[in-house]
Each structure stands twice: as C-alpha cells, then as structure tokens.
Short mmCIF file of C-alpha atoms in Angstrom, two decimals:
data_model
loop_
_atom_site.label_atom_id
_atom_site.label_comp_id
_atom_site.label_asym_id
_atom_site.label_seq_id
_atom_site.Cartn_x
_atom_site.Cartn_y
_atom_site.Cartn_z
CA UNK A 1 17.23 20.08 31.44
CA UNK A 2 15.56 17.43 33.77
CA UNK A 3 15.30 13.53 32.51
CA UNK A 4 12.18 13.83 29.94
CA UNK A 5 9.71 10.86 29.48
CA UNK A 6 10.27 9.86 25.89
CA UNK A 7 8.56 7.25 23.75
CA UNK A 8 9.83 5.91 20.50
CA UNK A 9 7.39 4.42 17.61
CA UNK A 10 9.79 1.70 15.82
CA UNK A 11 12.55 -0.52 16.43
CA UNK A 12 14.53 -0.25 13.75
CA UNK A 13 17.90 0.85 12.87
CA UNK A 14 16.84 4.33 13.85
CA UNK A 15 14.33 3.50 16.46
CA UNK A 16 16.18 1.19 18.34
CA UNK A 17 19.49 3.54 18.15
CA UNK A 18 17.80 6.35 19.29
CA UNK A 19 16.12 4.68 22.24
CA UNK A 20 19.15 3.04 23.55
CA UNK A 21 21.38 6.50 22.84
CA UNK A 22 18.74 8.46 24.54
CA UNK A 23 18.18 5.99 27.59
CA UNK A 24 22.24 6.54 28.17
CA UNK A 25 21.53 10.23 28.90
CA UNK A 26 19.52 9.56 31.49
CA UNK A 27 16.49 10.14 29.80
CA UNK A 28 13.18 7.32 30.99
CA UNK A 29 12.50 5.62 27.50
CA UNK A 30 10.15 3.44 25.96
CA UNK A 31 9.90 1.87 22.75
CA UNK A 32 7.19 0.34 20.96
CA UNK A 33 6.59 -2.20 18.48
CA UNK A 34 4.35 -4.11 16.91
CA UNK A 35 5.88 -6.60 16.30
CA UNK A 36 5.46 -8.71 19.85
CA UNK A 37 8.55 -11.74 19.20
CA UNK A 38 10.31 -8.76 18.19
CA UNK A 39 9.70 -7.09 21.52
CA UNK A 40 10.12 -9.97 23.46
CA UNK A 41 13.55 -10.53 22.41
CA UNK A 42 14.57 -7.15 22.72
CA UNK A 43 13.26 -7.26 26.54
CA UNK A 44 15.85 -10.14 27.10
CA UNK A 45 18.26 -7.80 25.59
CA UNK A 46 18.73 -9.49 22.38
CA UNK A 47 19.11 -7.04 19.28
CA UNK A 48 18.52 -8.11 15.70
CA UNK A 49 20.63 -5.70 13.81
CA UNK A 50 24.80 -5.42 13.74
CA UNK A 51 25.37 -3.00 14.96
CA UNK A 52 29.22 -2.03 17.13
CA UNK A 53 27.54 -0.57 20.76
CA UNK A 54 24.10 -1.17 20.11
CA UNK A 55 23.42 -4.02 22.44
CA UNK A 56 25.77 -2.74 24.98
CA UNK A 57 23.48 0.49 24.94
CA UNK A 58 20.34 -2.01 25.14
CA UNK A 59 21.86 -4.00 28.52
CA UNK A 60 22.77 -0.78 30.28
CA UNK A 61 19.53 0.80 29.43
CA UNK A 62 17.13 -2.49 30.88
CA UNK A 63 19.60 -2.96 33.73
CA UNK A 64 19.60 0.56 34.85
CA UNK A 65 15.56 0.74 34.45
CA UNK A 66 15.49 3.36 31.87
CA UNK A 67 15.10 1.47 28.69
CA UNK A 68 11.74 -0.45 28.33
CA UNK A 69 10.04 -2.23 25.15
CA UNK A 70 6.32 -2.58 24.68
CA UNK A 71 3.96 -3.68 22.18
CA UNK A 72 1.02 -1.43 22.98
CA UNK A 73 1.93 1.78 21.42
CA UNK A 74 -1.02 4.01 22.90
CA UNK A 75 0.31 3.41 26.53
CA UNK A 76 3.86 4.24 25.26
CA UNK A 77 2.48 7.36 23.60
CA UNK A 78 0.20 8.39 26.67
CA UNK A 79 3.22 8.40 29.03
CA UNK A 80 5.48 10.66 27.11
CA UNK A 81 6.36 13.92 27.00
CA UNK A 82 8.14 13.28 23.67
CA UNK A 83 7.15 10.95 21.21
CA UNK A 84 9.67 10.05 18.52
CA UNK A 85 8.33 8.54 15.45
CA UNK A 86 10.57 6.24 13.43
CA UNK A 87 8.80 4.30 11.03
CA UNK A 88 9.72 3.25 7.62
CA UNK A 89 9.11 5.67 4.56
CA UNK A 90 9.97 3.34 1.41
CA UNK A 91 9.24 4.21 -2.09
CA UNK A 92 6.08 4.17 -3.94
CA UNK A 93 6.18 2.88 -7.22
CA UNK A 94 6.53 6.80 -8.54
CA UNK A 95 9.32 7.43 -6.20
CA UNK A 96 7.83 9.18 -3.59
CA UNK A 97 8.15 8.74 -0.10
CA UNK A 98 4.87 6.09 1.61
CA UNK A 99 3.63 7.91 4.52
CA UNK A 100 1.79 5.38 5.24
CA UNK A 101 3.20 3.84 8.68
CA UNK A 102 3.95 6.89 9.57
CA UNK A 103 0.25 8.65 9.17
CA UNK A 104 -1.93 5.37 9.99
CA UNK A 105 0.33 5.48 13.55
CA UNK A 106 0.00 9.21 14.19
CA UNK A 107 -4.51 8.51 13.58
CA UNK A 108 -4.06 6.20 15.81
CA UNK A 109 -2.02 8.02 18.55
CA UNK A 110 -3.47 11.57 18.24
CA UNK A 111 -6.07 11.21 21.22
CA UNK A 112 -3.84 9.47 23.55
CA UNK A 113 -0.84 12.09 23.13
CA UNK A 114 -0.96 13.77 26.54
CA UNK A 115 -1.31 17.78 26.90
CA UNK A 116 1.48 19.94 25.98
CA UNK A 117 3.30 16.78 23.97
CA UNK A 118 5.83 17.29 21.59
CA UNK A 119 5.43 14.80 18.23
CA UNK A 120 9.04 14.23 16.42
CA UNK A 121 9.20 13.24 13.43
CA UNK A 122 12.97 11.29 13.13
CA UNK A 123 12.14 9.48 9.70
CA UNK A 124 12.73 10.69 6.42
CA UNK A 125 10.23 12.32 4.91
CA UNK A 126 9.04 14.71 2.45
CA UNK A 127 9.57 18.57 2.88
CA UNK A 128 5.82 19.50 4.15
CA UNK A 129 5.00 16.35 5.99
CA UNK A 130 5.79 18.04 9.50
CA UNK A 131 2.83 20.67 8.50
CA UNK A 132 1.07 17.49 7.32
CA UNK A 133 1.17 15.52 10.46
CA UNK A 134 -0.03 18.72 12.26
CA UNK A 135 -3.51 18.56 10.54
CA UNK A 136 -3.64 14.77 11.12
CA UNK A 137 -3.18 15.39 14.52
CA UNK A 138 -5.33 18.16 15.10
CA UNK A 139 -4.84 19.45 18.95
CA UNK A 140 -3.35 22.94 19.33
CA UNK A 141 -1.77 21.96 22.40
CA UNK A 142 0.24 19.20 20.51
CA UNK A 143 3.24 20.37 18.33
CA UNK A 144 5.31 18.66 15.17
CA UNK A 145 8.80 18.74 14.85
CA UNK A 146 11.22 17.56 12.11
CA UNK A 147 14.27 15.86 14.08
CA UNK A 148 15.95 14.03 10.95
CA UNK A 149 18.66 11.53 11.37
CA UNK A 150 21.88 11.32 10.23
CA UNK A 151 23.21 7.98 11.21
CA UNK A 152 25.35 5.61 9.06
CA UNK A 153 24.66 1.74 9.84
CA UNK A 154 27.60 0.37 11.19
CA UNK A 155 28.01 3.37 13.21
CA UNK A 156 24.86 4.03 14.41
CA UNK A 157 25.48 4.40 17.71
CA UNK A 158 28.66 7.00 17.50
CA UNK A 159 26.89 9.63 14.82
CA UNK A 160 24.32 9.59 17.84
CA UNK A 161 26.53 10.19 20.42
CA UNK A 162 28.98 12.56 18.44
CA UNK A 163 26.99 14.00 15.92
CA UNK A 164 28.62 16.39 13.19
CA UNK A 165 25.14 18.49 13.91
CA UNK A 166 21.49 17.98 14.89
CA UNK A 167 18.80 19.21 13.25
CA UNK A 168 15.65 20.67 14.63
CA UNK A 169 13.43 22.42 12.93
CA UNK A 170 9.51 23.42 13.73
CA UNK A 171 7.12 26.70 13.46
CA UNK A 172 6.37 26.18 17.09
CA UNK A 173 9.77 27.37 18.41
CA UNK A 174 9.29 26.45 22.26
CA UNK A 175 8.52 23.10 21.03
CA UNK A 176 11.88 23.26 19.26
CA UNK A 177 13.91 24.31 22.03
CA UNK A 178 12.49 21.25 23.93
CA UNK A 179 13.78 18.55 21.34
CA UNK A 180 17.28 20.55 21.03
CA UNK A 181 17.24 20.20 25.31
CA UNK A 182 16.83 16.37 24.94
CA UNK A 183 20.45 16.08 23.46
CA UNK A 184 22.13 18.65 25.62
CA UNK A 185 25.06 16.70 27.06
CA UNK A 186 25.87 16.05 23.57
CA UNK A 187 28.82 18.61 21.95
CA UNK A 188 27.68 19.31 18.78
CA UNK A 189 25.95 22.32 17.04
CA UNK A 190 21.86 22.34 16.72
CA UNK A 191 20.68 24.04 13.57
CA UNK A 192 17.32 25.70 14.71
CA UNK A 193 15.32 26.09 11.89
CA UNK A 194 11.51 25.80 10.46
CA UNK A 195 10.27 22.38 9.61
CA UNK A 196 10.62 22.45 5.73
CA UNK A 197 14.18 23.52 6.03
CA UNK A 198 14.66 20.81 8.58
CA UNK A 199 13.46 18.39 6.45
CA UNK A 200 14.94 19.28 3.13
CA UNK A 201 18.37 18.53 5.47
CA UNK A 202 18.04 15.22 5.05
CA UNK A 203 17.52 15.06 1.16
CA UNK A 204 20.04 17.33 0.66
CA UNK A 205 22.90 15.74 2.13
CA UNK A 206 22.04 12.13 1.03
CA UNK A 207 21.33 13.40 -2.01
CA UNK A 208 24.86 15.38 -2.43
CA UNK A 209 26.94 12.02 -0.92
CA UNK A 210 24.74 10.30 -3.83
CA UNK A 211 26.17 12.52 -6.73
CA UNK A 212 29.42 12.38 -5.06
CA UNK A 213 29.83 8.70 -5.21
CA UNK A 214 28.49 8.62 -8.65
CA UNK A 215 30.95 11.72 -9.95
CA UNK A 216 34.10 9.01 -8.36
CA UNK A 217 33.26 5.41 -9.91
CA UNK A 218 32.56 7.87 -13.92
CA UNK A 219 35.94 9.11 -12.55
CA UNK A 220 37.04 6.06 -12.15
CA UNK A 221 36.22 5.13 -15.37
CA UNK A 222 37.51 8.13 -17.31
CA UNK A 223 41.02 7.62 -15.27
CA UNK A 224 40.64 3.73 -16.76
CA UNK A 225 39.81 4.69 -20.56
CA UNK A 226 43.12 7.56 -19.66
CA UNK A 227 45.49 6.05 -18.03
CA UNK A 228 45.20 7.99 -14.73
CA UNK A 229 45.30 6.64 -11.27
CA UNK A 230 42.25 7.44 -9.70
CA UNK A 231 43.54 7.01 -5.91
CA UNK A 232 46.26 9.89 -6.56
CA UNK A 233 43.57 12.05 -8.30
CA UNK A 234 41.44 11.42 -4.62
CA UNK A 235 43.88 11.89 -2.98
CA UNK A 236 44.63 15.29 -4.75
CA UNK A 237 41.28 16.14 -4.61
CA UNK A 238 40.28 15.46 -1.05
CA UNK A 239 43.06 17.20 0.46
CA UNK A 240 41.08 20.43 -1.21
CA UNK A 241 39.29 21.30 2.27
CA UNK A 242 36.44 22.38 -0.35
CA UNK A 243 36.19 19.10 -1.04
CA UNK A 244 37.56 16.61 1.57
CA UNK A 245 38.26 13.20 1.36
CA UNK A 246 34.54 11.34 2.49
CA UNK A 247 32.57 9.50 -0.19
CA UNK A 248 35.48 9.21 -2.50
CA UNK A 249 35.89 5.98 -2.59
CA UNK A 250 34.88 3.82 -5.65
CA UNK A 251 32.36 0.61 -5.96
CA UNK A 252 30.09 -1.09 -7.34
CA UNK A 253 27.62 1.51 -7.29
CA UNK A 254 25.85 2.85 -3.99
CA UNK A 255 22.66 1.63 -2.21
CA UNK A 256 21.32 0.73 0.93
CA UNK A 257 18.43 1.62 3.03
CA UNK A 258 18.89 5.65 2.13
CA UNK A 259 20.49 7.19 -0.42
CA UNK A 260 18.49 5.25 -3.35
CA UNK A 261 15.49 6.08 -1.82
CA UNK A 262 16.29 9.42 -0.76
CA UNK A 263 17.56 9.83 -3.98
CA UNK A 264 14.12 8.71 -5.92
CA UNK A 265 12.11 11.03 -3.52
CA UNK A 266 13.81 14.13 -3.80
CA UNK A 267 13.89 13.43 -7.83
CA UNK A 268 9.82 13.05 -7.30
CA UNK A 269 9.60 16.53 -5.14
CA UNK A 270 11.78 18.30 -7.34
CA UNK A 271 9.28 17.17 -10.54
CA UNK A 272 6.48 17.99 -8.50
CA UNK A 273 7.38 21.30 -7.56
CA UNK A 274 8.61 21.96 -11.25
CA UNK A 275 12.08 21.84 -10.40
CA UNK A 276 13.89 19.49 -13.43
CA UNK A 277 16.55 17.98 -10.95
CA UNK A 278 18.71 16.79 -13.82
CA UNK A 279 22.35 16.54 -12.15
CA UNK A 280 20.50 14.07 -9.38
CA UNK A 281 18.42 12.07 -11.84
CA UNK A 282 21.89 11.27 -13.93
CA UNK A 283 23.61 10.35 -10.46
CA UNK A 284 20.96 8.00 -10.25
CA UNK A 285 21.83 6.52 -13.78
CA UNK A 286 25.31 6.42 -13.69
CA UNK A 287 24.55 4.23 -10.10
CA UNK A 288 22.70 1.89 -12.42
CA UNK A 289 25.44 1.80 -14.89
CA UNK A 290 28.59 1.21 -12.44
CA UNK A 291 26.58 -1.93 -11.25
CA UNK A 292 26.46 -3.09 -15.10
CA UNK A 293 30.17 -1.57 -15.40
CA UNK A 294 31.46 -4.30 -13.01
CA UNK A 295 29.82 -7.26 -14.68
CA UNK A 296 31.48 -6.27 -18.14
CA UNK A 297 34.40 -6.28 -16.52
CA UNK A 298 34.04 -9.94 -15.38
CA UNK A 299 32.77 -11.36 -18.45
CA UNK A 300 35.73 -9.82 -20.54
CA UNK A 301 37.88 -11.48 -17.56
CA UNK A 302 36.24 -15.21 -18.55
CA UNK A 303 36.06 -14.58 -22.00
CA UNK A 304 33.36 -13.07 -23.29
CA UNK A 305 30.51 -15.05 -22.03
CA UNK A 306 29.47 -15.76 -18.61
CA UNK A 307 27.12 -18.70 -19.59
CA UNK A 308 27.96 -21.83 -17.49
CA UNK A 309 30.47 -19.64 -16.07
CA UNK A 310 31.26 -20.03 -12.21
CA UNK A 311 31.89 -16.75 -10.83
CA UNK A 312 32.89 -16.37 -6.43
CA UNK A 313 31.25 -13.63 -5.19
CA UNK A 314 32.96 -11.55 -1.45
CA UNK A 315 30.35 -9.81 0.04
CA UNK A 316 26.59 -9.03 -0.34
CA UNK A 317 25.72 -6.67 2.46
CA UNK A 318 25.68 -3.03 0.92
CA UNK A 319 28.97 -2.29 2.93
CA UNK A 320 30.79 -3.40 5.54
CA UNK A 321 29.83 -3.40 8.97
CA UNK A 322 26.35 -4.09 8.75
CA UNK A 323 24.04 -7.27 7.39
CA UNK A 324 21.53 -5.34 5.97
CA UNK A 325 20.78 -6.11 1.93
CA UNK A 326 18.63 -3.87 1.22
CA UNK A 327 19.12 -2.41 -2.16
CA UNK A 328 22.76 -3.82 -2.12
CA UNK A 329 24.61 -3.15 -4.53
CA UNK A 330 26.85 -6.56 -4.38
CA UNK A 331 23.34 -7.91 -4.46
CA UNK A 332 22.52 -6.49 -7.67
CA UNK A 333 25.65 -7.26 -9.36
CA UNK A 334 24.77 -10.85 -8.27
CA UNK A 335 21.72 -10.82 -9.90
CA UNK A 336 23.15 -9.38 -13.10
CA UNK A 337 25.69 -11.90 -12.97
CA UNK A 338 22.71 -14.63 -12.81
CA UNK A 339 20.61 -13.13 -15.65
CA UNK A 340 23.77 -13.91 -18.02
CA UNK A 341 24.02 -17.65 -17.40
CA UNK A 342 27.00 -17.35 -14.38
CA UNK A 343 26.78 -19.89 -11.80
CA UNK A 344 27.55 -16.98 -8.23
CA UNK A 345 28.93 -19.08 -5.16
CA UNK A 346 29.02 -16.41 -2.33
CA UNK A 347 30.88 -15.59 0.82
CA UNK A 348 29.84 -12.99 3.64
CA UNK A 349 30.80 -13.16 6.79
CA UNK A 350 27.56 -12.01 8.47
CA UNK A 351 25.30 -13.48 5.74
CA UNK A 352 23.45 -16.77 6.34
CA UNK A 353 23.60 -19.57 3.49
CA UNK A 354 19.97 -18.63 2.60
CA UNK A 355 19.71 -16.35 0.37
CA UNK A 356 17.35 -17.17 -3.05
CA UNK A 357 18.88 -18.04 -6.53
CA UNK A 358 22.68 -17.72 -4.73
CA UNK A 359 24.73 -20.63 -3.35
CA UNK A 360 25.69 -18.90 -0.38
CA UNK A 361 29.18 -20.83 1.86
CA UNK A 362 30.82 -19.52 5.01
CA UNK A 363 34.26 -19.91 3.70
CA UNK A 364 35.66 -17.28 1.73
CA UNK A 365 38.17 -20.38 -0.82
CA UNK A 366 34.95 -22.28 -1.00
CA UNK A 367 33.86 -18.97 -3.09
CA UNK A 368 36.94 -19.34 -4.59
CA UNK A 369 37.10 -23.00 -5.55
CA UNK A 370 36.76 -23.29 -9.41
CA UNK A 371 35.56 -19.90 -9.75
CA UNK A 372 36.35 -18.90 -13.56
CA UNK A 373 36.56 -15.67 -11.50
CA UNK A 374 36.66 -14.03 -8.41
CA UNK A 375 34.86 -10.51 -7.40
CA UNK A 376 34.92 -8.60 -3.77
CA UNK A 377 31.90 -6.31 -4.01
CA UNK A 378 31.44 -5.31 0.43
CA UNK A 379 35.03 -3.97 1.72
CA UNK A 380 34.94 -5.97 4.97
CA UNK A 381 38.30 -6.09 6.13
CA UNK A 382 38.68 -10.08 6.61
CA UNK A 383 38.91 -10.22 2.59
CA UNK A 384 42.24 -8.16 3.40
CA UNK A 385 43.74 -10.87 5.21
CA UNK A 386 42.89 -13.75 2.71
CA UNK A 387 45.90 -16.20 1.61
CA UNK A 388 45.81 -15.15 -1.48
CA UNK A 389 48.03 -18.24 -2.68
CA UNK A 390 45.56 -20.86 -1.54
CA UNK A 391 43.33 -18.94 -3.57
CA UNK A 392 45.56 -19.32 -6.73
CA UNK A 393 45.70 -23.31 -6.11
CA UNK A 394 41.44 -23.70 -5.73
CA UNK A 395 40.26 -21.01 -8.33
CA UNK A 396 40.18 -22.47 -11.88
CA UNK A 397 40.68 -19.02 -13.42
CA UNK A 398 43.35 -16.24 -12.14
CA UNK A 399 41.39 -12.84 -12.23
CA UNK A 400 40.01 -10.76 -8.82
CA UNK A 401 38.26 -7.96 -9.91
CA UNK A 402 37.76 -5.59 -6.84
CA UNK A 403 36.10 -2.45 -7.75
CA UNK A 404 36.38 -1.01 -4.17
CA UNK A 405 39.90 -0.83 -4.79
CA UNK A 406 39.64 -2.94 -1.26
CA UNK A 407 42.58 -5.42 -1.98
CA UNK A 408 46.26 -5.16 -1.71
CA UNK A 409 47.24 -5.39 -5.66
CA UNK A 410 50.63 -6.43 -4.96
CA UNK A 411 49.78 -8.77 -2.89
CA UNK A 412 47.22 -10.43 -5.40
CA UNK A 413 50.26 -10.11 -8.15
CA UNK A 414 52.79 -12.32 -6.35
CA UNK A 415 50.35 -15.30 -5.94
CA UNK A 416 50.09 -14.92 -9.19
CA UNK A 417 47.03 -13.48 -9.84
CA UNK A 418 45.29 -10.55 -12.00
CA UNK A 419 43.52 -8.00 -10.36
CA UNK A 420 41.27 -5.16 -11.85
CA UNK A 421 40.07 -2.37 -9.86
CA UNK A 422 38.34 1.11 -10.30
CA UNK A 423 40.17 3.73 -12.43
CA UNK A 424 43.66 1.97 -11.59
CA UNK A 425 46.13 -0.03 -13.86
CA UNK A 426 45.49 -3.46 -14.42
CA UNK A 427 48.33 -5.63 -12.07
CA UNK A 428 48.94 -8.84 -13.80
CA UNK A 429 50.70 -12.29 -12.41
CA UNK A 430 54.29 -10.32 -13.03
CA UNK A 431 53.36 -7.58 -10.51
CA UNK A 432 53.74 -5.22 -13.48
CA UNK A 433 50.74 -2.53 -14.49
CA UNK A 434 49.30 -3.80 -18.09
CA UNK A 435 46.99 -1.19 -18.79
CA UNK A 436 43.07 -1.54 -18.52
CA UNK A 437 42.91 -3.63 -22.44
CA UNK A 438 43.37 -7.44 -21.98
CA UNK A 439 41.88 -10.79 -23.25
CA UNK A 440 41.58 -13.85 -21.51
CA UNK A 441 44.60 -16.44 -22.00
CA UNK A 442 44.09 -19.63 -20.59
CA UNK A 443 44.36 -19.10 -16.93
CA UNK A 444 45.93 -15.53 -17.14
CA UNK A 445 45.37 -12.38 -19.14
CA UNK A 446 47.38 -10.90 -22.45
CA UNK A 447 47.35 -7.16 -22.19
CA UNK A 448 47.20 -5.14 -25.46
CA UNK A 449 43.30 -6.17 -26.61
CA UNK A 450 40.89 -3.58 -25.64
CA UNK A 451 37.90 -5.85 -25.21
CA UNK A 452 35.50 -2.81 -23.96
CA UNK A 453 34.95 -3.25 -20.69
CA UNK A 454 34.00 0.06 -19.52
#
C-alpha cells in the first residue's frame, strides 16, 4: 500500500514510538501534543524517555521530512488519513480505566477528521470503548478501530518493528484492512478481529503475564519455606513449550505503567459484567504481599527492627532499561522501608538525586557506605559488575538481599558477604548454602533460627 498520511494524538511512550516506527516505513507522520516545550524539544530531536532506538528513529524521521511535531492537534487531525490516538487511560479511584483524555480529544477532533478517516484507538482501554468512541464521534463516514499495543519499555522500538502479532480489530472491516496495510512491511501475523475482541487482547495478556509473575515470587516462597531451588524448578518448567520460560523470573513484586493498571481494570469489568475474577484479584494481592515479603526479609537481616536503621537501596525504576517510576515496585519497597523508621540511601543509574523522602547518590558504594544492609530491587546489569569487596570494607552490616535473583551469589560469598534471594538457599560469608532460617550476628548471620521472614 502507498505512504498513508498519519497523525498521532500523544507523545508518550506509545505515541512517540509509534510515530517514529511508522515514519521509518515511509509513512508522512505527524504528532501532536499539547504540551508546546515538550514539542519544541522533540522538533530539535531531543526525546525525553530511555528508550534503545528511539531517538535514532526521531533524527531519521525529521531529517528525511517524514516525522513532524505540532502542538495544534486539529491541523494534525485534518491532514490525516489515519489518526492514532494514544493518550493516557490511568485508574479511577474504583479501578476503572479514565477515558477522559481520550474522549475530551476525540469531542474535540470529530469535525475536523477529514472524509473517509480512519480513528485508531492504540491506548488501552475498556472492551466497548471502540463502539463508544463511535457515538462520540458521530459521522458515518468516519470509522473506529481498536489497534492495541504491545510494547515493553526498554524495547519499545523492536516489539514495533518485530512484533510477535498485531492486533486489529473493528465492525467496519474495510476500515480494518486499512490499519493492518499501514504495517505491511512488517513480518508478523495480524489477528483480524471485531473491536471487543481486539480490545479484550490487551487485558488478557497483561493480565495473564500479571498472574504469572505473581504464581513465581509465591513459588519462590514455597521453594524457600521447602528447601527447593526455585531457578531449577524454572528452569524445569519453562522448558515445557506449554509454558516457556518469559515472566519467570522473581522480584519484588511487578508494576509499572501497565500491568497494575491493566490489572485493576479488567478486575473492575469483570465485577461489572458479573464475572467474580477471583484468580486475578489474588494475583493482585500476592503483588502487594511480595513487596512486604522483601522488607521482612531485611529487617530479620538487621535484627528485627529497622528503626534508625540505614538500609542502601540498587535501583528504583520498575526494571531495567527504562527511568520510568511509575508504580515501581523498588519504589514501593522504599517507601515501606521508610514507614518502619529505615534511613534508604539510593543508587540508580538513570535516576536523578531528586526524588522526595529518599537520599538519592550516583555511586552505587555511596549506597553501600554504612548501610546496616544492602538491597538490589531493578536488575540493571551494572550492579553485576560491582566490586563486591569494596562493598564489604564501606557497608557496616554484611547482608545483600537480591530478590531478582540478579547477583552472582558466589561472588557475593567470597567477599564475604550474605546474600538472600527468591526461593534459593541462603549463601553465607563461607560460600556454603545455610538454609533460608538465620539471625543476625554481629556483622554476619547464624543459620539455624527461623526468624519468619516469609
């Protein structure tokens, strides 16, 4: 199909991916924001977010002439052919997805949307909303279509460009057809289907990665309170092509700008439409409880009590390769760690020191120095390369507790430290496993002394 004239409504993560990945090919873009310093910036090529490829994507796009940015969204919208919305859905205080941006933008673009337009829908959104937006609009000779994304921040840019699927789905099926067209140099499989369906794709798969992460870190746990290894159970179990490997990994809980709030508005439709979505709504608890999970585990490191206590933090970002907090769950556990008296000196290496109620450093030993303890919460792989024994000779105390199961154990043992991870034996200073039971000895641990920490 010929270059199309596309417009895209938001610069976020998902906006400003999908411009920039559609610009590259060869379709005439614009995006729109309103949000003018934001604009600006991007029209000098600068990109806010951290993503690997994005502003690469940008630069080609302005220097070639098909990538523009403007703030007046009606003359973006009255120049396309396509208009991709992708605006922010958050949730409400009951869960539920607010439509808000995304309905007070459609009001105000509905007259300028030129004849025979196609409206996408890219955000998340609940299952009806395509049907929902069609009413707003109100023009017969202007279609809806669900187009939901499926990118991962950090790689943004390659889930656009080789997708495991797209999605399009839409009870006008020419309109359809013309989405699917947009991405046709792309080798991946398009599921046509109608617009509910399309959109309960989304939910669905967050939702499932959701319960899968939460079914590994109570795994982790079990293997713990067992005496199990949970990496060869993974192991065993993703090599089960049933299963596979992805989202097996334990943490500190999950979070980020999706799957909790995917999670909370599929929880909300499913009450709503008198489904009792209980296996979802006790992923979503269990999340809660691995957060708590990992601060137990540090106070029984210190001693019981994390008053006065001074506890280095690695990480805050959700996960690694991106610097967005939202909903992290390193930031959580950070704030938990607060509530009960700790004193949190952090490290991130895309974080800037300002970040409220945490004494935030750019050097990973000055999170260690004097730290009663020592927790890695975002996997980035610098933490990997620490020297552990410079680490021994700042931190007051000798415990890492990684529930990523990021860090090298044996590594951590021969400085001469303890280090507790997810569903694993406990590897003390000796480099020996001592079971998950310990109490704090001084500047070591004394295995034998269940002290509850699960």
């Amino acid at each position: 199909m010929l270059p199309q004239r596309i417009a895209v409504v938001g610069t976020g993560y998902v906006g400003l991916t999908t411009g920039a990945c559609l610009a590259s090919l060869g379709h005439d873009v614009t995006c729109a924001d309103v949000d003018e310093a934001k604009v600006e910036r991007l029209r000098r090529g600068r990109t806010d977010v951290l993503e690997p490829g994005l502003a690469d994507l940008v630069a080609d796009g302005l220097a070639a002439g098909r990538l523009r940015f403007l703030v007046d969204l009606a003359e973006a919208a009255g120049e396309a052919e396509v208009l991709f919305l992708c605006l922010p859905t958050p949730s409400g205080r009951d869960g539920a997805a607010d439509l808000t941006a995304v309905e007070s933008v459609v009001h105000e673009l509905r007259r300028v949307l030129r004849p025979r337009a196609v409206l996408v829908c890219k955000s998340t959104v609940p299952v009806g909303t395509a049907t929902r937006l069609a009413a707003l609009v109100g023009r017969d000779d202007v279609a809806v279509v669900s187009n939901p994304e499926f990118l991962r921040e950090g790689t943004a840019v390659a889930d656009f460009l080789r997708p495991d699927r797209i999605v399009v789905g839409s009870d006008v099926p020419a309109a359809a057809d013309r989405v699917a067209s947009l991405y046709a140099a792309l080798d991946a499989p398009v599921v046509r289907t109608d617009a509910r369906s399309a959109e309960m794709v989304k939910y669905a798969a967050n939702c499932f990665l959701a319960m899968k992460l939460s079914y590994v870190n109570t795994l982790g746990e079990l293997c713990e309170r067992l005496g199990a290894d949970l990496a060869a159970v993974t192991e065993g179990m993703g090599l089960d092509r049933r299963i596979g490997p992805g989202f097996l990994r334990p943490g500190p809980g999950w979070g980020g700008s999706c799957l909790p709030k995917d999670a909370a508005a599929m929880v909300r439709m499913a009450a709503l439409a008198g489904v009792e979505f209980g296996l979802l709504r006790a992923a979503v608890e269990a999340n809660q409880r691995h957060r708590g999970r990992v601060v137990a585990k540090v106070r029984a490191a210190v001693g019981g009590s994390l008053a006065g206590v001074r506890v280095g933090v690695l990480g805050l970002t959700f996960k690694a390769g991106t610097s967005d907090l939202r909903d992290s769950p390193a930031v959580e556990v950070v704030r938990l760690l607060c509530e009960e008296g700790a004193e949190v000196v952090a490290h991130d290496p895309v974080v800037s020191p300002e970040l409220a109620g945490v004494v935030v450093v750019d050097d990973p030993y000055l999170a260690a120095k004097q730290a009663e303890a020592l927790v890695v919460l975002t996997e980035w792989p610098q933490f990997r390369a620490i020297d552990w024994a410079l680490v021994v000779r700042v931190m007051t105390g000798r415990t890492v507790v990684d529930p990523r199961n990021h860090l090298d154990p044996e590594s951590l043992a021969r400085a001469g430290l303890v280090w507790l991870g997810t569903g694993r034996a406990v590897r003390g200073n000796t480099g020996r496993p001592v079971g998950e039971g310990f109490r704090r000895v001084g500047r070591g641990v004394d295995p034998g002394v269940d002290l509850g920490v699960g």
